[in-house]
Tab-separated table of C-alpha atoms in Angstrom:
chain	number	residue	atom	x	y	z
D	163	MET	CA	-13.346	4.673	16.778
D	164	PRO	CA	-13.520	2.173	13.949
D	165	GLU	CA	-10.186	0.451	13.650
D	166	MET	CA	-9.073	-1.539	10.661
D	167	ARG	CA	-6.201	-3.447	9.170
D	168	PHE	CA	-4.737	-3.096	5.701
D	169	VAL	CA	-2.759	-5.903	4.135
D	170	ILE	CA	0.243	-4.948	2.026
D	171	ARG	CA	2.780	-6.776	-0.117
D	172	TRP	CA	6.375	-5.587	0.105
D	173	PRO	CA	8.683	-5.616	-2.964
D	174	ASP	CA	10.071	-9.031	-1.953
D	175	GLY	CA	6.577	-10.583	-1.929
D	176	GLU	CA	6.163	-10.652	1.856
D	177	GLU	CA	2.598	-9.887	2.919
D	178	VAL	CA	1.998	-7.999	6.160
D	179	SER	CA	-1.155	-6.971	8.008
D	180	CYS	CA	-0.917	-3.369	9.242
D	181	TYR	CA	-3.030	-1.597	11.877
D	182	SER	CA	-4.887	1.713	11.807
D	183	PRO	CA	-7.198	3.073	14.515
D	184	SER	CA	-9.176	4.914	11.835
D	185	LEU	CA	-10.704	4.275	8.437
D	186	VAL	CA	-8.677	7.225	7.082
D	187	ILE	CA	-6.406	4.634	5.442
D	188	LYS	CA	-9.111	4.232	2.797
D	189	ASP	CA	-8.497	7.845	1.737
D	190	TYR	CA	-4.855	7.078	0.962
D	191	PHE	CA	-4.803	3.517	-0.345
D	192	ALA	CA	-7.005	1.338	-2.523
D	193	PRO	CA	-7.159	-2.460	-2.620
D	194	GLY	CA	-5.043	-3.581	-5.555
D	195	GLY	CA	-3.217	-0.247	-5.649
D	196	CYS	CA	0.499	-0.411	-6.367
D	197	TYR	CA	2.645	2.435	-4.995
D	198	SER	CA	6.286	3.341	-5.362
D	199	LEU	CA	8.066	2.811	-2.057
D	200	ALA	CA	8.523	6.569	-1.567
D	201	ASP	CA	4.849	7.246	-2.292
D	202	PHE	CA	3.759	4.402	-0.012
D	203	LEU	CA	5.873	5.801	2.834
D	204	GLU	CA	4.510	9.315	2.371
D	205	ARG	CA	0.907	8.076	2.260
D	206	SER	CA	1.505	5.901	5.328
D	207	ARG	CA	3.004	8.796	7.277
D	208	THR	CA	0.124	11.083	6.406
D	209	ALA	CA	-2.668	8.566	7.032
D	210	LEU	CA	-1.303	7.086	10.260
D	211	ASN	CA	-0.511	10.513	11.707
D	212	ILE	CA	-4.056	11.661	10.913
D	213	ALA	CA	-5.383	8.482	12.526
D	214	SER	CA	-3.276	9.101	15.631
D	215	ASP	CA	-4.409	12.731	15.759
D	216	ARG	CA	-8.039	11.607	15.643
D	217	VAL	CA	-7.451	9.340	18.621
D	218	GLU	CA	-5.762	12.200	20.456
D	219	ALA	CA	-8.673	14.545	19.725
D	220	ARG	CA	-11.101	12.007	21.142
D	221	TYR	CA	-9.142	10.510	24.051
D	222	GLY	CA	-6.498	13.112	24.825
D	223	VAL	CA	-3.473	10.993	23.884
D	224	PRO	CA	-1.979	10.040	20.517
D	225	CYS	CA	-2.408	6.468	19.339
D	226	SER	CA	0.779	4.595	20.180
D	227	ARG	CA	-0.309	1.638	18.040
D	228	ALA	CA	-0.680	3.815	14.934
D	229	LEU	CA	2.672	5.491	15.553
D	230	GLY	CA	4.229	2.094	16.259
D	231	GLN	CA	2.827	0.755	12.996
D	232	LEU	CA	4.313	3.705	11.140
D	233	HIS	CA	7.672	3.031	12.771
D	234	ASP	CA	7.493	-0.634	11.735
D	235	ILE	CA	6.655	0.347	8.143
D	236	GLU	CA	9.561	2.793	7.990
D	237	VAL	CA	12.025	0.253	9.430
D	238	HIS	CA	10.800	-2.479	7.064
D	239	ALA	CA	11.047	-0.136	4.069
D	240	ARG	CA	14.782	0.410	4.671
D	241	ARG	CA	15.410	-3.136	3.479
D	242	PHE	CA	14.534	-1.989	-0.032
D	243	ALA	CA	16.713	1.135	-0.181
D	244	ASP	CA	18.944	-0.455	-2.825
D	245	THR	CA	16.141	-2.154	-4.760
D	246	PRO	CA	15.565	-0.585	-8.190
D	247	ALA	CA	12.035	0.884	-8.458
D	248	PRO	CA	10.534	-0.889	-5.429
D	249	THR	CA	6.752	-0.969	-5.154
D	250	VAL	CA	4.320	-1.813	-2.372
D	251	THR	CA	0.845	-3.177	-3.101
D	252	CYS	CA	-2.201	-2.690	-0.913
D	253	ILE	CA	-3.902	-6.065	-1.114
D	254	THR	CA	-7.071	-5.572	0.940
D	255	PHE	CA	-8.736	-3.854	3.869
D	256	VAL	CA	-9.982	-5.790	6.877
D	257	GLU	CA	-12.581	-4.055	9.014
């Protein structure tokens, strides 16, 4: 399966490279796209669960790296719970 990375910028300016085992991320994010934190989390959950499901359909087990990445995103996002109108930017895709 074609894996990829997507680089994001958190509301505090920190840039992070995230992993996906599938190109499905491109269906949910666009380079330069700016998303409210809630929208970013929902898109991440949907895309990374689809990616994990695709791995499971092909190899018989869910993708622990995709689910781990989702967990990391959700934990990181909690830091901004009290930030007014936080946004996350998708900077680029790396294939």
